[in-house]
Amino acid sequence: DSIGGLIGEGHNVILQGCSVTGRIQLTAENVYGVGGLAGYLDYSTVTDCSADVELVLKAAEEIEYAGGLAGYVDYDSAFTGCAAAGSIQATAPYMYALGGLAGYFEDYNTVRNSHAGVAISAAAPEGGSAEAHDLGGLLGSIDESNRFVNSYASGGDEVYGNNIGGFVGDSSCCGGNLILNCYALGDVEGAEDVGGFFGEAYEYDFFINCYAAGSVAYKEPG
């Protein structure tokens, strides 16, 4: 729970000009909140930070909230001029909220002038089955009133799952998110609610000057 290349859990922290490279490998019953830079953040400011990390996550039951830069971002945090690269390789019966920059955003968070180029894959354990939801090139899942400005994702998602997007997998609750001057370039494959930019959007989500240029495909089980 809350594992990061630099910080496990951060509250009201300021990160400026920080970078992480390497590999995080976890095998556990459950995995929650893993990020190349930080596992969990709230009320924090992240400026000109980067991570180039390979996340190799295996769980007997579930993996939730994993991102190239941050795993779970709670409230009122800002990411400016940040970048994430590398890969997320998740293997579990249930996987939720995996994203190139961050796995999950709660409310009132901001991303500006940032990008992610992280390859994301979600697979079933050997001899078993898997259920995957909310995978995105930049963010896996977002709640309400988040802001994305002048940012893009170039990584791809290849998974038999639901709510798969080149930029964001799922706007999960109450909408009111603003996405301005953003784009996605990665190829996307999934089973249901699959989009080149968003897998699923909610009412009052606003998209202004956005586009997607990757391919979108249906992926069969197995």
mmCIF file with all atom_site columns, C-alpha atoms in Angstrom:
data_model
loop_
_atom_site.group_PDB
_atom_site.id
_atom_site.type_symbol
_atom_site.label_atom_id
_atom_site.label_alt_id
_atom_site.label_comp_id
_atom_site.label_asym_id
_atom_site.label_entity_id
_atom_site.label_seq_id
_atom_site.pdbx_PDB_ins_code
_atom_site.Cartn_x
_atom_site.Cartn_y
_atom_site.Cartn_z
_atom_site.occupancy
_atom_site.B_iso_or_equiv
_atom_site.pdbx_formal_charge
_atom_site.auth_seq_id
_atom_site.auth_comp_id
_atom_site.auth_asym_id
_atom_site.auth_atom_id
_atom_site.pdbx_PDB_model_num
ATOM 1   C CA . ASP A 1 1   ? 0.000   0.000   0.000   1.00 0.00 ? 1   ASP A CA 1
ATOM 2   C CA . SER A 1 2   ? 1.431   3.403   -1.063  1.00 0.00 ? 2   SER A CA 1
ATOM 3   C CA . ILE A 1 3   ? 4.755   2.471   -2.650  1.00 0.00 ? 3   ILE A CA 1
ATOM 4   C CA . GLY A 1 4   ? 6.788   4.901   -4.769  1.00 0.00 ? 4   GLY A CA 1
ATOM 5   C CA . GLY A 1 5   ? 10.242  5.230   -6.260  1.00 0.00 ? 5   GLY A CA 1
ATOM 6   C CA . LEU A 1 6   ? 10.871  8.405   -4.221  1.00 0.00 ? 6   LEU A CA 1
ATOM 7   C CA . ILE A 1 7   ? 7.989   8.751   -1.734  1.00 0.00 ? 7   ILE A CA 1
ATOM 8   C CA . GLY A 1 8   ? 5.543   6.174   -0.454  1.00 0.00 ? 8   GLY A CA 1
ATOM 9   C CA . GLU A 1 9   ? 2.914   8.581   0.933   1.00 0.00 ? 9   GLU A CA 1
ATOM 10  C CA . GLY A 1 10  ? 3.043   12.374  0.779   1.00 0.00 ? 10  GLY A CA 1
ATOM 11  C CA . HIS A 1 11  ? 0.749   14.999  2.342   1.00 0.00 ? 11  HIS A CA 1
ATOM 12  C CA . ASN A 1 12  ? 1.228   18.699  1.592   1.00 0.00 ? 12  ASN A CA 1
ATOM 13  C CA . VAL A 1 13  ? 4.617   18.087  0.000   1.00 0.00 ? 13  VAL A CA 1
ATOM 14  C CA . ILE A 1 14  ? 6.478   20.047  -2.664  1.00 0.00 ? 14  ILE A CA 1
ATOM 15  C CA . LEU A 1 15  ? 8.456   18.084  -5.241  1.00 0.00 ? 15  LEU A CA 1
ATOM 16  C CA . GLN A 1 16  ? 10.503  20.108  -7.715  1.00 0.00 ? 16  GLN A CA 1
ATOM 17  C CA . GLY A 1 17  ? 13.032  18.843  -10.247 1.00 0.00 ? 17  GLY A CA 1
ATOM 18  C CA . CYS A 1 18  ? 12.941  15.287  -8.896  1.00 0.00 ? 18  CYS A CA 1
ATOM 19  C CA . SER A 1 19  ? 13.469  12.194  -11.030 1.00 0.00 ? 19  SER A CA 1
ATOM 20  C CA . VAL A 1 20  ? 13.413  8.433   -10.633 1.00 0.00 ? 20  VAL A CA 1
ATOM 21  C CA . THR A 1 21  ? 14.699  5.693   -12.921 1.00 0.00 ? 21  THR A CA 1
ATOM 22  C CA . GLY A 1 22  ? 14.643  1.958   -12.386 1.00 0.00 ? 22  GLY A CA 1
ATOM 23  C CA . ARG A 1 23  ? 12.236  -0.853  -11.588 1.00 0.00 ? 23  ARG A CA 1
ATOM 24  C CA . ILE A 1 24  ? 9.605   -1.515  -8.922  1.00 0.00 ? 24  ILE A CA 1
ATOM 25  C CA . GLN A 1 25  ? 8.648   -5.158  -8.627  1.00 0.00 ? 25  GLN A CA 1
ATOM 26  C CA . LEU A 1 26  ? 5.942   -6.320  -6.219  1.00 0.00 ? 26  LEU A CA 1
ATOM 27  C CA . THR A 1 27  ? 4.322   -9.664  -5.524  1.00 0.00 ? 27  THR A CA 1
ATOM 28  C CA . ALA A 1 28  ? 1.603   -9.639  -2.864  1.00 0.00 ? 28  ALA A CA 1
ATOM 29  C CA . GLU A 1 29  ? -1.941  -10.690 -2.047  1.00 0.00 ? 29  GLU A CA 1
ATOM 30  C CA . ASN A 1 30  ? -3.163  -7.160  -2.862  1.00 0.00 ? 30  ASN A CA 1
ATOM 31  C CA . VAL A 1 31  ? -1.375  -4.117  -4.311  1.00 0.00 ? 31  VAL A CA 1
ATOM 32  C CA . TYR A 1 32  ? -2.738  -0.588  -3.779  1.00 0.00 ? 32  TYR A CA 1
ATOM 33  C CA . GLY A 1 33  ? -1.188  2.739   -4.769  1.00 0.00 ? 33  GLY A CA 1
ATOM 34  C CA . VAL A 1 34  ? 2.082   2.314   -6.643  1.00 0.00 ? 34  VAL A CA 1
ATOM 35  C CA . GLY A 1 35  ? 3.862   5.065   -8.592  1.00 0.00 ? 35  GLY A CA 1
ATOM 36  C CA . GLY A 1 36  ? 7.223   5.593   -10.217 1.00 0.00 ? 36  GLY A CA 1
ATOM 37  C CA . LEU A 1 37  ? 7.661   8.774   -8.136  1.00 0.00 ? 37  LEU A CA 1
ATOM 38  C CA . ALA A 1 38  ? 5.033   8.490   -5.371  1.00 0.00 ? 38  ALA A CA 1
ATOM 39  C CA . GLY A 1 39  ? 2.487   5.925   -4.242  1.00 0.00 ? 39  GLY A CA 1
ATOM 40  C CA . TYR A 1 40  ? -0.003  8.385   -2.689  1.00 0.00 ? 40  TYR A CA 1
ATOM 41  C CA . LEU A 1 41  ? -0.244  12.180  -2.725  1.00 0.00 ? 41  LEU A CA 1
ATOM 42  C CA . ASP A 1 42  ? -2.688  14.826  -1.554  1.00 0.00 ? 42  ASP A CA 1
ATOM 43  C CA . TYR A 1 43  ? -2.563  18.640  -1.339  1.00 0.00 ? 43  TYR A CA 1
ATOM 44  C CA . SER A 1 44  ? 0.844   18.460  -3.019  1.00 0.00 ? 44  SER A CA 1
ATOM 45  C CA . THR A 1 45  ? 2.733   20.312  -5.755  1.00 0.00 ? 45  THR A CA 1
ATOM 46  C CA . VAL A 1 46  ? 4.841   18.400  -8.287  1.00 0.00 ? 46  VAL A CA 1
ATOM 47  C CA . THR A 1 47  ? 6.858   20.534  -10.729 1.00 0.00 ? 47  THR A CA 1
ATOM 48  C CA . ASP A 1 48  ? 9.366   19.485  -13.414 1.00 0.00 ? 48  ASP A CA 1
ATOM 49  C CA . CYS A 1 49  ? 9.541   15.926  -12.107 1.00 0.00 ? 49  CYS A CA 1
ATOM 50  C CA . SER A 1 50  ? 9.942   12.731  -14.092 1.00 0.00 ? 50  SER A CA 1
ATOM 51  C CA . ALA A 1 51  ? 9.973   8.969   -13.763 1.00 0.00 ? 51  ALA A CA 1
ATOM 52  C CA . ASP A 1 52  ? 11.229  6.320   -16.165 1.00 0.00 ? 52  ASP A CA 1
ATOM 53  C CA . VAL A 1 53  ? 10.267  3.205   -14.277 1.00 0.00 ? 53  VAL A CA 1
ATOM 54  C CA . GLU A 1 54  ? 9.220   -0.331  -15.058 1.00 0.00 ? 54  GLU A CA 1
ATOM 55  C CA . LEU A 1 55  ? 6.395   -1.364  -12.712 1.00 0.00 ? 55  LEU A CA 1
ATOM 56  C CA . VAL A 1 56  ? 6.029   -5.151  -12.509 1.00 0.00 ? 56  VAL A CA 1
ATOM 57  C CA . LEU A 1 57  ? 3.045   -5.890  -10.269 1.00 0.00 ? 57  LEU A CA 1
ATOM 58  C CA . LYS A 1 58  ? 1.614   -9.306  -9.404  1.00 0.00 ? 58  LYS A CA 1
ATOM 59  C CA . ALA A 1 59  ? -1.205  -9.958  -6.950  1.00 0.00 ? 59  ALA A CA 1
ATOM 60  C CA . ALA A 1 60  ? -3.162  -13.006 -5.874  1.00 0.00 ? 60  ALA A CA 1
ATOM 61  C CA . GLU A 1 61  ? -6.372  -10.941 -5.622  1.00 0.00 ? 61  GLU A CA 1
ATOM 62  C CA . GLU A 1 62  ? -6.254  -7.353  -6.933  1.00 0.00 ? 62  GLU A CA 1
ATOM 63  C CA . ILE A 1 63  ? -4.121  -4.447  -8.114  1.00 0.00 ? 63  ILE A CA 1
ATOM 64  C CA . GLU A 1 64  ? -5.536  -0.917  -7.826  1.00 0.00 ? 64  GLU A CA 1
ATOM 65  C CA . TYR A 1 65  ? -4.152  2.588   -8.477  1.00 0.00 ? 65  TYR A CA 1
ATOM 66  C CA . ALA A 1 66  ? -0.849  2.290   -10.305 1.00 0.00 ? 66  ALA A CA 1
ATOM 67  C CA . GLY A 1 67  ? 0.776   5.043   -12.376 1.00 0.00 ? 67  GLY A CA 1
ATOM 68  C CA . GLY A 1 68  ? 4.025   5.895   -14.077 1.00 0.00 ? 68  GLY A CA 1
ATOM 69  C CA . LEU A 1 69  ? 4.471   8.943   -11.815 1.00 0.00 ? 69  LEU A CA 1
ATOM 70  C CA . ALA A 1 70  ? 1.885   8.562   -9.020  1.00 0.00 ? 70  ALA A CA 1
ATOM 71  C CA . GLY A 1 71  ? -0.489  5.839   -7.891  1.00 0.00 ? 71  GLY A CA 1
ATOM 72  C CA . TYR A 1 72  ? -3.375  7.489   -5.995  1.00 0.00 ? 72  TYR A CA 1
ATOM 73  C CA . VAL A 1 73  ? -3.758  11.290  -5.965  1.00 0.00 ? 73  VAL A CA 1
ATOM 74  C CA . ASP A 1 74  ? -6.386  12.439  -3.498  1.00 0.00 ? 74  ASP A CA 1
ATOM 75  C CA . TYR A 1 75  ? -7.282  16.160  -3.381  1.00 0.00 ? 75  TYR A CA 1
ATOM 76  C CA . ASP A 1 76  ? -6.003  19.468  -4.702  1.00 0.00 ? 76  ASP A CA 1
ATOM 77  C CA . SER A 1 77  ? -2.623  18.472  -6.099  1.00 0.00 ? 77  SER A CA 1
ATOM 78  C CA . ALA A 1 78  ? -0.900  20.023  -9.119  1.00 0.00 ? 78  ALA A CA 1
ATOM 79  C CA . PHE A 1 79  ? 1.458   18.470  -11.668 1.00 0.00 ? 79  PHE A CA 1
ATOM 80  C CA . THR A 1 80  ? 3.281   20.921  -13.950 1.00 0.00 ? 80  THR A CA 1
ATOM 81  C CA . GLY A 1 81  ? 5.967   20.133  -16.512 1.00 0.00 ? 81  GLY A CA 1
ATOM 82  C CA . CYS A 1 82  ? 6.089   16.475  -15.510 1.00 0.00 ? 82  CYS A CA 1
ATOM 83  C CA . ALA A 1 83  ? 6.839   13.367  -17.570 1.00 0.00 ? 83  ALA A CA 1
ATOM 84  C CA . ALA A 1 84  ? 6.447   9.629   -17.161 1.00 0.00 ? 84  ALA A CA 1
ATOM 85  C CA . ALA A 1 85  ? 7.980   6.861   -19.267 1.00 0.00 ? 85  ALA A CA 1
ATOM 86  C CA . GLY A 1 86  ? 8.487   3.120   -18.909 1.00 0.00 ? 86  GLY A CA 1
ATOM 87  C CA . SER A 1 87  ? 5.815   0.455   -18.486 1.00 0.00 ? 87  SER A CA 1
ATOM 88  C CA . ILE A 1 88  ? 3.179   -0.977  -16.171 1.00 0.00 ? 88  ILE A CA 1
ATOM 89  C CA . GLN A 1 89  ? 2.865   -4.755  -16.290 1.00 0.00 ? 89  GLN A CA 1
ATOM 90  C CA . ALA A 1 90  ? 0.010   -5.883  -14.047 1.00 0.00 ? 90  ALA A CA 1
ATOM 91  C CA . THR A 1 91  ? -1.017  -9.485  -13.406 1.00 0.00 ? 91  THR A CA 1
ATOM 92  C CA . ALA A 1 92  ? -3.979  -10.245 -11.128 1.00 0.00 ? 92  ALA A CA 1
ATOM 93  C CA . PRO A 1 93  ? -7.566  -11.542 -11.190 1.00 0.00 ? 93  PRO A CA 1
ATOM 94  C CA . TYR A 1 94  ? -8.824  -7.942  -10.743 1.00 0.00 ? 94  TYR A CA 1
ATOM 95  C CA . MET A 1 95  ? -7.124  -4.707  -11.860 1.00 0.00 ? 95  MET A CA 1
ATOM 96  C CA . TYR A 1 96  ? -8.424  -1.134  -11.568 1.00 0.00 ? 96  TYR A CA 1
ATOM 97  C CA . ALA A 1 97  ? -7.168  2.394   -12.331 1.00 0.00 ? 97  ALA A CA 1
ATOM 98  C CA . LEU A 1 98  ? -3.846  2.055   -14.128 1.00 0.00 ? 98  LEU A CA 1
ATOM 99  C CA . GLY A 1 99  ? -2.509  5.173   -15.881 1.00 0.00 ? 99  GLY A CA 1
ATOM 100 C CA . GLY A 1 100 ? 0.601   6.417   -17.633 1.00 0.00 ? 100 GLY A CA 1
ATOM 101 C CA . LEU A 1 101 ? 1.002   9.490   -15.397 1.00 0.00 ? 101 LEU A CA 1
ATOM 102 C CA . ALA A 1 102 ? -1.232  8.498   -12.465 1.00 0.00 ? 102 ALA A CA 1
ATOM 103 C CA . GLY A 1 103 ? -3.605  5.679   -11.639 1.00 0.00 ? 103 GLY A CA 1
ATOM 104 C CA . TYR A 1 104 ? -6.377  7.671   -9.958  1.00 0.00 ? 104 TYR A CA 1
ATOM 105 C CA . PHE A 1 105 ? -7.335  11.317  -9.376  1.00 0.00 ? 105 PHE A CA 1
ATOM 106 C CA . GLU A 1 106 ? -9.942  12.137  -6.731  1.00 0.00 ? 106 GLU A CA 1
ATOM 107 C CA . ASP A 1 107 ? -11.073 15.819  -6.906  1.00 0.00 ? 107 ASP A CA 1
ATOM 108 C CA . TYR A 1 108 ? -9.645  19.258  -7.776  1.00 0.00 ? 108 TYR A CA 1
ATOM 109 C CA . ASN A 1 109 ? -6.308  18.074  -9.161  1.00 0.00 ? 109 ASN A CA 1
ATOM 110 C CA . THR A 1 110 ? -4.494  19.722  -12.084 1.00 0.00 ? 110 THR A CA 1
ATOM 111 C CA . VAL A 1 111 ? -2.108  18.539  -14.806 1.00 0.00 ? 111 VAL A CA 1
ATOM 112 C CA . ARG A 1 112 ? -0.383  21.151  -16.982 1.00 0.00 ? 112 ARG A CA 1
ATOM 113 C CA . ASN A 1 113 ? 2.265   20.871  -19.687 1.00 0.00 ? 113 ASN A CA 1
ATOM 114 C CA . SER A 1 114 ? 2.882   17.221  -18.874 1.00 0.00 ? 114 SER A CA 1
ATOM 115 C CA . HIS A 1 115 ? 3.015   13.968  -20.778 1.00 0.00 ? 115 HIS A CA 1
ATOM 116 C CA . ALA A 1 116 ? 3.203   10.203  -20.363 1.00 0.00 ? 116 ALA A CA 1
ATOM 117 C CA . GLY A 1 117 ? 4.612   7.566   -22.675 1.00 0.00 ? 117 GLY A CA 1
ATOM 118 C CA . VAL A 1 118 ? 3.970   4.424   -20.655 1.00 0.00 ? 118 VAL A CA 1
ATOM 119 C CA . ALA A 1 119 ? 2.976   1.055   -22.104 1.00 0.00 ? 119 ALA A CA 1
ATOM 120 C CA . ILE A 1 120 ? 0.255   -0.521  -19.962 1.00 0.00 ? 120 ILE A CA 1
ATOM 121 C CA . SER A 1 121 ? -0.685  -4.188  -19.951 1.00 0.00 ? 121 SER A CA 1
ATOM 122 C CA . ALA A 1 122 ? -3.067  -6.144  -17.711 1.00 0.00 ? 122 ALA A CA 1
ATOM 123 C CA . ALA A 1 123 ? -3.008  -9.923  -17.761 1.00 0.00 ? 123 ALA A CA 1
ATOM 124 C CA . ALA A 1 124 ? -4.589  -12.847 -15.968 1.00 0.00 ? 124 ALA A CA 1
ATOM 125 C CA . PRO A 1 125 ? -2.531  -15.118 -13.716 1.00 0.00 ? 125 PRO A CA 1
ATOM 126 C CA . GLU A 1 126 ? -1.409  -18.327 -15.364 1.00 0.00 ? 126 GLU A CA 1
ATOM 127 C CA . GLY A 1 127 ? -4.363  -20.670 -15.654 1.00 0.00 ? 127 GLY A CA 1
ATOM 128 C CA . GLY A 1 128 ? -6.823  -18.047 -14.352 1.00 0.00 ? 128 GLY A CA 1
ATOM 129 C CA . SER A 1 129 ? -9.021  -15.213 -15.584 1.00 0.00 ? 129 SER A CA 1
ATOM 130 C CA . ALA A 1 130 ? -8.837  -11.451 -15.145 1.00 0.00 ? 130 ALA A CA 1
ATOM 131 C CA . GLU A 1 131 ? -11.166 -8.469  -14.891 1.00 0.00 ? 131 GLU A CA 1
ATOM 132 C CA . ALA A 1 132 ? -9.683  -5.051  -15.723 1.00 0.00 ? 132 ALA A CA 1
ATOM 133 C CA . HIS A 1 133 ? -11.281 -1.587  -15.546 1.00 0.00 ? 133 HIS A CA 1
ATOM 134 C CA . ASP A 1 134 ? -10.192 2.018   -16.100 1.00 0.00 ? 134 ASP A CA 1
ATOM 135 C CA . LEU A 1 135 ? -6.867  2.053   -17.933 1.00 0.00 ? 135 LEU A CA 1
ATOM 136 C CA . GLY A 1 136 ? -5.632  5.256   -19.598 1.00 0.00 ? 136 GLY A CA 1
ATOM 137 C CA . GLY A 1 137 ? -2.557  6.601   -21.333 1.00 0.00 ? 137 GLY A CA 1
ATOM 138 C CA . LEU A 1 138 ? -2.389  9.567   -18.915 1.00 0.00 ? 138 LEU A CA 1
ATOM 139 C CA . LEU A 1 139 ? -4.899  8.724   -16.146 1.00 0.00 ? 139 LEU A CA 1
ATOM 140 C CA . GLY A 1 140 ? -6.646  5.480   -15.345 1.00 0.00 ? 140 GLY A CA 1
ATOM 141 C CA . SER A 1 141 ? -9.676  6.902   -13.530 1.00 0.00 ? 141 SER A CA 1
ATOM 142 C CA . ILE A 1 142 ? -10.754 10.406  -12.453 1.00 0.00 ? 142 ILE A CA 1
ATOM 143 C CA . ASP A 1 143 ? -13.520 11.629  -10.182 1.00 0.00 ? 143 ASP A CA 1
ATOM 144 C CA . GLU A 1 144 ? -14.707 15.252  -10.447 1.00 0.00 ? 144 GLU A CA 1
ATOM 145 C CA . SER A 1 145 ? -13.485 18.794  -11.081 1.00 0.00 ? 145 SER A CA 1
ATOM 146 C CA . ASN A 1 146 ? -10.004 17.875  -12.309 1.00 0.00 ? 146 ASN A CA 1
ATOM 147 C CA . ARG A 1 147 ? -8.135  19.963  -14.910 1.00 0.00 ? 147 ARG A CA 1
ATOM 148 C CA . PHE A 1 148 ? -5.889  18.825  -17.762 1.00 0.00 ? 148 PHE A CA 1
ATOM 149 C CA . VAL A 1 149 ? -4.197  21.543  -19.829 1.00 0.00 ? 149 VAL A CA 1
ATOM 150 C CA . ASN A 1 150 ? -1.628  21.323  -22.655 1.00 0.00 ? 150 ASN A CA 1
ATOM 151 C CA . SER A 1 151 ? -0.829  17.679  -21.915 1.00 0.00 ? 151 SER A CA 1
ATOM 152 C CA . TYR A 1 152 ? -0.640  14.459  -23.910 1.00 0.00 ? 152 TYR A CA 1
ATOM 153 C CA . ALA A 1 153 ? -0.202  10.694  -23.730 1.00 0.00 ? 153 ALA A CA 1
ATOM 154 C CA . SER A 1 154 ? 1.692   8.565   -26.217 1.00 0.00 ? 154 SER A CA 1
ATOM 155 C CA . GLY A 1 155 ? 1.618   5.148   -24.541 1.00 0.00 ? 155 GLY A CA 1
ATOM 156 C CA . GLY A 1 156 ? -0.802  2.389   -25.484 1.00 0.00 ? 156 GLY A CA 1
ATOM 157 C CA . ASP A 1 157 ? -3.219  0.139   -23.591 1.00 0.00 ? 157 ASP A CA 1
ATOM 158 C CA . GLU A 1 158 ? -3.611  -3.511  -24.543 1.00 0.00 ? 158 GLU A CA 1
ATOM 159 C CA . VAL A 1 159 ? -6.056  -5.278  -22.291 1.00 0.00 ? 159 VAL A CA 1
ATOM 160 C CA . TYR A 1 160 ? -9.251  -7.308  -22.357 1.00 0.00 ? 160 TYR A CA 1
ATOM 161 C CA . GLY A 1 161 ? -11.156 -4.923  -20.093 1.00 0.00 ? 161 GLY A CA 1
ATOM 162 C CA . ASN A 1 162 ? -13.675 -2.086  -19.745 1.00 0.00 ? 162 ASN A CA 1
ATOM 163 C CA . ASN A 1 163 ? -13.205 1.706   -19.818 1.00 0.00 ? 163 ASN A CA 1
ATOM 164 C CA . ILE A 1 164 ? -9.959  1.836   -21.766 1.00 0.00 ? 164 ILE A CA 1
ATOM 165 C CA . GLY A 1 165 ? -8.780  5.194   -23.166 1.00 0.00 ? 165 GLY A CA 1
ATOM 166 C CA . GLY A 1 166 ? -5.776  6.681   -24.912 1.00 0.00 ? 166 GLY A CA 1
ATOM 167 C CA . PHE A 1 167 ? -5.846  9.649   -22.493 1.00 0.00 ? 167 PHE A CA 1
ATOM 168 C CA . VAL A 1 168 ? -8.192  8.714   -19.620 1.00 0.00 ? 168 VAL A CA 1
ATOM 169 C CA . GLY A 1 169 ? -9.876  5.385   -19.003 1.00 0.00 ? 169 GLY A CA 1
ATOM 170 C CA . ASP A 1 170 ? -12.928 6.531   -17.054 1.00 0.00 ? 170 ASP A CA 1
ATOM 171 C CA . SER A 1 171 ? -14.501 9.647   -15.567 1.00 0.00 ? 171 SER A CA 1
ATOM 172 C CA . SER A 1 172 ? -16.003 7.594   -12.808 1.00 0.00 ? 172 SER A CA 1
ATOM 173 C CA . CYS A 1 173 ? -18.446 9.710   -10.842 1.00 0.00 ? 173 CYS A CA 1
ATOM 174 C CA . CYS A 1 174 ? -19.631 13.241  -11.016 1.00 0.00 ? 174 CYS A CA 1
ATOM 175 C CA . GLY A 1 175 ? -18.071 14.961  -14.007 1.00 0.00 ? 175 GLY A CA 1
ATOM 176 C CA . GLY A 1 176 ? -17.107 18.594  -14.162 1.00 0.00 ? 176 GLY A CA 1
ATOM 177 C CA . ASN A 1 177 ? -13.646 17.781  -15.481 1.00 0.00 ? 177 ASN A CA 1
ATOM 178 C CA . LEU A 1 178 ? -11.992 20.165  -17.969 1.00 0.00 ? 178 LEU A CA 1
ATOM 179 C CA . ILE A 1 179 ? -9.674  18.851  -20.690 1.00 0.00 ? 179 ILE A CA 1
ATOM 180 C CA . LEU A 1 180 ? -8.100  21.693  -22.699 1.00 0.00 ? 180 LEU A CA 1
ATOM 181 C CA . ASN A 1 181 ? -5.568  21.457  -25.556 1.00 0.00 ? 181 ASN A CA 1
ATOM 182 C CA . CYS A 1 182 ? -4.755  17.795  -24.896 1.00 0.00 ? 182 CYS A CA 1
ATOM 183 C CA . TYR A 1 183 ? -4.223  14.775  -27.138 1.00 0.00 ? 183 TYR A CA 1
ATOM 184 C CA . ALA A 1 184 ? -3.479  11.050  -27.220 1.00 0.00 ? 184 ALA A CA 1
ATOM 185 C CA . LEU A 1 185 ? -1.302  9.169   -29.705 1.00 0.00 ? 185 LEU A CA 1
ATOM 186 C CA . GLY A 1 186 ? -1.264  5.605   -28.369 1.00 0.00 ? 186 GLY A CA 1
ATOM 187 C CA . ASP A 1 187 ? -3.072  2.582   -29.794 1.00 0.00 ? 187 ASP A CA 1
ATOM 188 C CA . VAL A 1 188 ? -5.887  1.260   -27.600 1.00 0.00 ? 188 VAL A CA 1
ATOM 189 C CA . GLU A 1 189 ? -7.406  -2.213  -27.317 1.00 0.00 ? 189 GLU A CA 1
ATOM 190 C CA . GLY A 1 190 ? -10.173 -3.282  -24.951 1.00 0.00 ? 190 GLY A CA 1
ATOM 191 C CA . ALA A 1 191 ? -13.458 -5.138  -24.578 1.00 0.00 ? 191 ALA A CA 1
ATOM 192 C CA . GLU A 1 192 ? -16.030 -2.434  -23.723 1.00 0.00 ? 192 GLU A CA 1
ATOM 193 C CA . ASP A 1 193 ? -16.149 1.379   -23.580 1.00 0.00 ? 193 ASP A CA 1
ATOM 194 C CA . VAL A 1 194 ? -12.921 1.824   -25.516 1.00 0.00 ? 194 VAL A CA 1
ATOM 195 C CA . GLY A 1 195 ? -11.910 5.229   -26.919 1.00 0.00 ? 195 GLY A CA 1
ATOM 196 C CA . GLY A 1 196 ? -8.917  6.801   -28.559 1.00 0.00 ? 196 GLY A CA 1
ATOM 197 C CA . PHE A 1 197 ? -9.123  9.660   -26.034 1.00 0.00 ? 197 PHE A CA 1
ATOM 198 C CA . PHE A 1 198 ? -11.565 8.693   -23.231 1.00 0.00 ? 198 PHE A CA 1
ATOM 199 C CA . GLY A 1 199 ? -12.971 5.240   -22.550 1.00 0.00 ? 199 GLY A CA 1
ATOM 200 C CA . GLU A 1 200 ? -16.003 6.672   -20.737 1.00 0.00 ? 200 GLU A CA 1
ATOM 201 C CA . ALA A 1 201 ? -16.853 10.297  -19.945 1.00 0.00 ? 201 ALA A CA 1
ATOM 202 C CA . TYR A 1 202 ? -19.432 11.672  -17.509 1.00 0.00 ? 202 TYR A CA 1
ATOM 203 C CA . GLU A 1 203 ? -21.921 14.512  -17.795 1.00 0.00 ? 203 GLU A CA 1
ATOM 204 C CA . TYR A 1 204 ? -20.405 17.992  -17.594 1.00 0.00 ? 204 TYR A CA 1
ATOM 205 C CA . ASP A 1 205 ? -16.963 16.812  -18.663 1.00 0.00 ? 205 ASP A CA 1
ATOM 206 C CA . PHE A 1 206 ? -15.685 19.459  -21.109 1.00 0.00 ? 206 PHE A CA 1
ATOM 207 C CA . PHE A 1 207 ? -13.318 18.717  -24.003 1.00 0.00 ? 207 PHE A CA 1
ATOM 208 C CA . ILE A 1 208 ? -11.851 21.731  -25.822 1.00 0.00 ? 208 ILE A CA 1
ATOM 209 C CA . ASN A 1 209 ? -9.305  21.475  -28.660 1.00 0.00 ? 209 ASN A CA 1
ATOM 210 C CA . CYS A 1 210 ? -8.534  17.806  -28.045 1.00 0.00 ? 210 CYS A CA 1
ATOM 211 C CA . TYR A 1 211 ? -7.793  14.933  -30.410 1.00 0.00 ? 211 TYR A CA 1
ATOM 212 C CA . ALA A 1 212 ? -6.672  11.302  -30.643 1.00 0.00 ? 212 ALA A CA 1
ATOM 213 C CA . ALA A 1 213 ? -4.521  9.814   -33.407 1.00 0.00 ? 213 ALA A CA 1
ATOM 214 C CA . GLY A 1 214 ? -4.027  6.182   -32.349 1.00 0.00 ? 214 GLY A CA 1
ATOM 215 C CA . SER A 1 215 ? -5.990  3.133   -33.446 1.00 0.00 ? 215 SER A CA 1
ATOM 216 C CA . VAL A 1 216 ? -8.917  1.702   -31.470 1.00 0.00 ? 216 VAL A CA 1
ATOM 217 C CA . ALA A 1 217 ? -9.657  -2.017  -31.481 1.00 0.00 ? 217 ALA A CA 1
ATOM 218 C CA . TYR A 1 218 ? -11.794 -4.647  -29.812 1.00 0.00 ? 218 TYR A CA 1
ATOM 219 C CA . LYS A 1 219 ? -9.749  -7.276  -27.972 1.00 0.00 ? 219 LYS A CA 1
ATOM 220 C CA . GLU A 1 220 ? -10.971 -10.855 -27.598 1.00 0.00 ? 220 GLU A CA 1
ATOM 221 C CA . PRO A 1 221 ? -10.667 -12.735 -24.276 1.00 0.00 ? 221 PRO A CA 1
ATOM 222 C CA . GLY A 1 222 ? -7.229  -14.372 -23.950 1.00 0.00 ? 222 GLY A CA 1
#
